[in-house]
Every structure is written in structure tokens, then in C-alpha cells.
Short mmCIF file of C-alpha atoms in Angstrom, two decimals:
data_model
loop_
_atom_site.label_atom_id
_atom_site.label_comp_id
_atom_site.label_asym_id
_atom_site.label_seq_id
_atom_site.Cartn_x
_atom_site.Cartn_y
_atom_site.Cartn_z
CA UNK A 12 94.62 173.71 128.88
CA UNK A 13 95.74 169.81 129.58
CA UNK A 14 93.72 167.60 127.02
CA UNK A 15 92.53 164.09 127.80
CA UNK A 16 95.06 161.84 128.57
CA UNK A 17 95.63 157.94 128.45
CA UNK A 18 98.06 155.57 129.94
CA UNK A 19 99.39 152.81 128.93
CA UNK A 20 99.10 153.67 125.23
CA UNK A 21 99.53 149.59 124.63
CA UNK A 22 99.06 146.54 126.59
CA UNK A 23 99.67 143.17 126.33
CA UNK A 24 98.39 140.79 128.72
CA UNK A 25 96.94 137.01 128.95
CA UNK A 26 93.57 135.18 129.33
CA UNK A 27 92.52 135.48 133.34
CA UNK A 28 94.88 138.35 134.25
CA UNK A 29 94.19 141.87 135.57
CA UNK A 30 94.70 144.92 134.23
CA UNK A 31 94.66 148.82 135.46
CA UNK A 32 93.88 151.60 132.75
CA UNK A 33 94.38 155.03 133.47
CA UNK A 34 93.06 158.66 132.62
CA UNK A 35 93.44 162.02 133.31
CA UNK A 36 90.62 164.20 132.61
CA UNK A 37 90.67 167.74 131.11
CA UNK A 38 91.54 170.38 133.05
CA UNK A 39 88.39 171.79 134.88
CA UNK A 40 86.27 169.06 134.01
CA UNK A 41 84.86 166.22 137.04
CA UNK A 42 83.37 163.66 134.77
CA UNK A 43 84.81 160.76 132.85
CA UNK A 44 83.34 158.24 131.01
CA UNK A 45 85.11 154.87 129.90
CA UNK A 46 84.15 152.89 126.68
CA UNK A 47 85.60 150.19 125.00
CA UNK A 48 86.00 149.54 120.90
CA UNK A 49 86.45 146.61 119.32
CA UNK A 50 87.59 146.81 115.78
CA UNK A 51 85.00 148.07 113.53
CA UNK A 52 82.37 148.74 115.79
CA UNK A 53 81.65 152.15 117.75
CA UNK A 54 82.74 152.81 120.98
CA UNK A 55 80.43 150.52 124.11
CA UNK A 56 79.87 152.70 127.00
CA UNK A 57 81.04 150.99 129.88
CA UNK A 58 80.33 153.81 133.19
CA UNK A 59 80.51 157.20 134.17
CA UNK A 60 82.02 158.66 136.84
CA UNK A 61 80.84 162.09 138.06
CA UNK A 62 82.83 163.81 141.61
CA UNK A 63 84.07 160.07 142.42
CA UNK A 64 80.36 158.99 141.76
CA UNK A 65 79.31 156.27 139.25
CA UNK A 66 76.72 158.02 137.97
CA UNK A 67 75.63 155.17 135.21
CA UNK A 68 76.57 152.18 133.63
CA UNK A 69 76.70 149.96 130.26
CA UNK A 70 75.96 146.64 129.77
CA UNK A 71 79.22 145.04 131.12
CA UNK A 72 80.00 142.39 134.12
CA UNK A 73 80.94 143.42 137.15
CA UNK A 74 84.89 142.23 136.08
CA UNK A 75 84.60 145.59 134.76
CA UNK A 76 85.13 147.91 137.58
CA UNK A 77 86.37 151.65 138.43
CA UNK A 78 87.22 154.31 140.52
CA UNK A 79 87.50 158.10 140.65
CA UNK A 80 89.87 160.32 142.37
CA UNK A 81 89.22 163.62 144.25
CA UNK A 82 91.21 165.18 141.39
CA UNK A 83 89.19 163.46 138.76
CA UNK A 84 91.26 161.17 136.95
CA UNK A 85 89.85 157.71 136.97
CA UNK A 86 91.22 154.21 136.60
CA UNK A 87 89.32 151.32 134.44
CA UNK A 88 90.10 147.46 136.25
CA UNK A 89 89.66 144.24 134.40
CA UNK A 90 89.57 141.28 136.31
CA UNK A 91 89.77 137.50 134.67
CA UNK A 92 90.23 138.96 131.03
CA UNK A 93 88.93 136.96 128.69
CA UNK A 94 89.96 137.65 125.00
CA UNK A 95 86.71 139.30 123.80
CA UNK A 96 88.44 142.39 126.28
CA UNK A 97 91.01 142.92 123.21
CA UNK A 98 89.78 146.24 122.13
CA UNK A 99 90.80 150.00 122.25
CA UNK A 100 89.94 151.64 125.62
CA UNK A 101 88.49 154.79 125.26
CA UNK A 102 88.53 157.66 128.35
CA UNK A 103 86.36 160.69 127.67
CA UNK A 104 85.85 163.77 130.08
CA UNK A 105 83.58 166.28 130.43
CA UNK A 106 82.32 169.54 132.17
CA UNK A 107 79.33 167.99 133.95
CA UNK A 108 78.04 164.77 133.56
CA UNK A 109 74.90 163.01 133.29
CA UNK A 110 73.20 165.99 134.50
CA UNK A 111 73.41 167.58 131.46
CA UNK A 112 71.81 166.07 128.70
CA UNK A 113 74.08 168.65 126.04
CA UNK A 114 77.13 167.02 127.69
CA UNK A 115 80.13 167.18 125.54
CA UNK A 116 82.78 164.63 125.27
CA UNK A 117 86.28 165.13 124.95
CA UNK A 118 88.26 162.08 124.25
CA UNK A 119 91.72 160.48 125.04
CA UNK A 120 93.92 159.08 122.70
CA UNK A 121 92.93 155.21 124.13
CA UNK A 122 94.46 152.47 125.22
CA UNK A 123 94.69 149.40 123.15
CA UNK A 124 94.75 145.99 125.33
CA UNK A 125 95.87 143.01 123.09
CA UNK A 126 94.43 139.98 125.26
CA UNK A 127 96.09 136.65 124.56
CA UNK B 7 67.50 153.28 124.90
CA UNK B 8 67.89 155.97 121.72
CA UNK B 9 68.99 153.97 118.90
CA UNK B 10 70.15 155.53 115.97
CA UNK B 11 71.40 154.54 112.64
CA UNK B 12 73.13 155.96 109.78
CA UNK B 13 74.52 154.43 106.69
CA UNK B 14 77.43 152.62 106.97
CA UNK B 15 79.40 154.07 104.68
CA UNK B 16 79.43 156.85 102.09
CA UNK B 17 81.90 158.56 99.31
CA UNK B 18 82.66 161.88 98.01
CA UNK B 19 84.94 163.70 95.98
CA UNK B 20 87.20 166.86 97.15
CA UNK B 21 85.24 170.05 97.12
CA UNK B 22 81.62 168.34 97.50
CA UNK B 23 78.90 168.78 100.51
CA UNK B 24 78.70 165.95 102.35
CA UNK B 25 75.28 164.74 104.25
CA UNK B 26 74.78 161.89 106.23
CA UNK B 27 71.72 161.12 107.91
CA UNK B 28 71.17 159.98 111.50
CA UNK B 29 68.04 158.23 112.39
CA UNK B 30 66.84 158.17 116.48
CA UNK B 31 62.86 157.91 116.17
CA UNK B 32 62.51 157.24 119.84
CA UNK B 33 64.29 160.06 120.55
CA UNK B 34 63.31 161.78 124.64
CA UNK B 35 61.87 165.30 124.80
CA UNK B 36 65.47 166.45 126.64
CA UNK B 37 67.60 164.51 124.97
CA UNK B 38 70.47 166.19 122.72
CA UNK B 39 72.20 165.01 119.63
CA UNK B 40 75.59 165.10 119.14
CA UNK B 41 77.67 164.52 116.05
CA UNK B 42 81.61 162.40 116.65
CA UNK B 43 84.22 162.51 114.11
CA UNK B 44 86.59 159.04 114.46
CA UNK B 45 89.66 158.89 112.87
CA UNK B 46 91.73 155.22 113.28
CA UNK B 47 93.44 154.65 116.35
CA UNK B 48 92.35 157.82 117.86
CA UNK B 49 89.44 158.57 120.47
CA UNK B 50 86.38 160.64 118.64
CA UNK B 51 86.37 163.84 118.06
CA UNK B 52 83.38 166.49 118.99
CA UNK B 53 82.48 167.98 116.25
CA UNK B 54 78.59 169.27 116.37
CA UNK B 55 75.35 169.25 119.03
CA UNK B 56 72.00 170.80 118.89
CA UNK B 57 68.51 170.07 119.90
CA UNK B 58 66.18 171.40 117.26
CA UNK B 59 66.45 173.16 113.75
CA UNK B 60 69.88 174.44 112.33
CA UNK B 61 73.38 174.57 114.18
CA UNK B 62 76.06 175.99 111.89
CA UNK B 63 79.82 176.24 113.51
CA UNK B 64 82.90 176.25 111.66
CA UNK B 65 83.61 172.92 110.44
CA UNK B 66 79.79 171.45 109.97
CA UNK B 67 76.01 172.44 110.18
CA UNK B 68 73.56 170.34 111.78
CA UNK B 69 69.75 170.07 110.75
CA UNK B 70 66.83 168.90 113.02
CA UNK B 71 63.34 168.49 111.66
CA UNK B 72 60.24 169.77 114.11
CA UNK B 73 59.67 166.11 114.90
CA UNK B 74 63.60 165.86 116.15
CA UNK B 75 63.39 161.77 114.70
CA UNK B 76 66.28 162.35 112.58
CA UNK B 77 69.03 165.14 111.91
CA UNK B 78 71.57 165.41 109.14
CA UNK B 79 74.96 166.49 109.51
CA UNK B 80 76.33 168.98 106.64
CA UNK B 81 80.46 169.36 105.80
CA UNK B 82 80.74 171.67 103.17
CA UNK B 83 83.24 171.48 100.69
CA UNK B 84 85.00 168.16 101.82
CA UNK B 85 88.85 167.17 101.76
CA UNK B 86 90.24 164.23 101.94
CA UNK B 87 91.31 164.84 105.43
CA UNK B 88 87.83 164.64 106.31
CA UNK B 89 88.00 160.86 105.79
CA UNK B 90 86.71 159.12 108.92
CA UNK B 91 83.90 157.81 110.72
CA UNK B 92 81.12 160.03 111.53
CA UNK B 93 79.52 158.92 114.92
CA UNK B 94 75.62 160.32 115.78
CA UNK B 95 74.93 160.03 119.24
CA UNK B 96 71.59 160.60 121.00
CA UNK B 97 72.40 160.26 125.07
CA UNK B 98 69.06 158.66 126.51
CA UNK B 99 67.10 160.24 129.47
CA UNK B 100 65.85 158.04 132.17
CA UNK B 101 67.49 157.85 135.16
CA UNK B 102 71.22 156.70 134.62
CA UNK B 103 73.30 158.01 131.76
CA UNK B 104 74.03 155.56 128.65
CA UNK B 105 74.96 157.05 125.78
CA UNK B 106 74.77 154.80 122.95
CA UNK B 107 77.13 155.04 119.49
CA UNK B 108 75.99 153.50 116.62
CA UNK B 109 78.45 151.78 113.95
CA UNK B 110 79.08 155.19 112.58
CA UNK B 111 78.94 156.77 109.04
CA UNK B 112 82.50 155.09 107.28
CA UNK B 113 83.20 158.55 104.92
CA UNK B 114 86.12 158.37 102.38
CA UNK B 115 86.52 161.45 100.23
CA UNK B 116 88.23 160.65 96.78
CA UNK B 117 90.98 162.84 95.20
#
């Protein structure tokens, strides 16, 4: 079984750029969720994707985008970063979804986007 | 949205039970809770979930009073690799999903 996996592992980019995370989710699961962390503070839910769906979303601007793939791995976009994005980027998957309310997580190592 | 809070940080010594308390008063009749273990520079860690009275598995036990407004995660007999940050998580009903994490529980577990 294929955990949770993140790429880049590091990024370094400036003020007003773009930038493309990627995840692959566990094997047999079609959800993933993205969060971001800033130091010190838990992870901020950004959206959930469920089978290519966004099936909710956090409190973040519409800079913030994503997509899903028919073989569930899903890609985070950040347009115009500003350098409150500097945080660790956080991809989680799981069996199910929203629709289950005992939905378990199973996290990625992160990404961790140094904005300058 | 479920809000929860815990203290933000605790100690321990090797060999002790461990107990941190999660708060979510406005918890939803369906809603779950779910206990995250954090260590730095690494994506959280499942470590517990129930819904009502006691969950034991083999790393923690979880305990839900009747009125499900708080829950208390139990590690028995700590080590110091159990220093991290505990994460309860209560994922709000309501239409669209939004799970919310707290600050976390910072535990450090003394030689």
C-alpha cells in the first residue's frame, strides 16, 4: 500500500508568482483534502476534493484554486502569492469524503513554500 | 463551525499517563471526533476517533461523556517519542465539509 505523497518537498518562489503543488493520494482512496500551516498554528483547511468534485471549502480567496484527476491525485494552484502563502502545504487523503462524518485522514509529508 | 480547544501545552515525565482535554460544546448530533498526532515538519498523524463513551486501540484511549461536549484523549505510559502536538478535531455537519484544527495540545515528555 502507496502512502500519501507530496511534491515538491520545498519551494522557493517570489511575491505575485504562481505556483503548482502536487499529491498523490493513498492507494484506494478518492478524496483529498489540502490545508495549509503556518508556523505554530494548526493546519487551515483550504478544500476537498471528492471523484474530481470540490466537495467543500475553507476560508481562502479564490487565488487558491484546484483540481482532481480521474486517478485521484490532485494539484493545489496559487496565483499572485503574497508572502502570508509561506507556510507548509499539507495533502491528506481519504476513503470517502465528506460523506462520512468518521472520515479518516491520512497525511502527506507537505510541501513547504518559502514566499519572498 | 465546531470549535474546539485544548490547552496549549502540557508536560510529563517517561512512564506517566498522559490526558489532554478537548473542548467542542457546539458539537452536531453526527459529527465525529478525531484525535491528530503532529510531529515538526511532518503532516499529522491519525491516531484515535469515536463518537460516544470509550475507544481504546493500541497506542491511546479516547473518552466521551453522554453530553459528547468534550472528550479526553489517554496515552498510557508516555515516552519521550511521544513528544508532539496533539490535534482534536471535530468535522462540522452542515452542508459542505470544513474540518476545523485547533492550535493543538504542544506535549513534551521529560527524561
Amino acid at each position: 500500500e502507496t502512502g500519501v505523497t507530496q511534491s515538491p518537498t520545498h519551494l522557493i518562489k517570489t511575491r505575485g508568482q504562481q505556483v503548482t503543488l502536487r499529491c498523490s493520494s493513498q492507494s484506494g482512496h478518492n478524496t483529498v483534502s489540502w490545508y495549509q500551516q503556518a508556523l505554530g498554528q494548526g493546519p487551515q483547511f483550504i478544500f476537498q476534493y471528492y471523484r474530481e468534485e470540490e466537495n467543500g471549502r475553507g476560508n481562502f480567496p479564490p487565488r487558491f484554486s484546484g483540481l482532481q484527476f480521474p486517478n485521484y491525485s490532485s494539484e493545489l494552484n496559487v496565483n499572485a502569492l503574497e508572502l502570508d502563502d509561506s507556510a507548509l502545504y499539507l495533502c491528506a487523503s481519504s476513503l470517502d469524503g465528506g460523506r462520512a462524518r468518521a472520515d479518516t485522514q491520512y497525511f502527506g509529508p507537505g510541501t513547504r513554500l518559502t514566499v519572498l | 463551525l465546531a470549535k474546539t480547544t485544548q490547552p496549549i501545552s502540557m508536560d510529563s515525565y517517561e512512564g506517566q499517563e498522559v490526558n489532554i482535554t478537548c473542548s467542542h460544546n457546539n458539537i452536531a448530533t453526527n459529527d465525529y471526533i478525531t484525535w491528530y498526532q503532529q510531529f515538526p515538519s511532518q503532516g499529522p498523524r491519525f491516531i484515535i476517533q469515536g463518537y460516544k463513551t470509550k475507544v481504546t486501540n493500541e497506542v491511546a484511549s479516547l473518552f466521551i461523556p453522554a453530553d459528547r461536549k468534550s472528550s479526553t484523549l489517554s496515552l498510557p505510559r508516555v515516552s519521550l517519542s511521544d513528544t508532539a502536538v496533539y490535534y482534536c478535531l471535530v468535522v462540522t455537519s452542515g452542508g459542505s465539509y470544513i474540518p476545523t484544527f485547533g492550535r493543538g495540545t504542544s506535549l513534551i515528555v521529560h527524561p
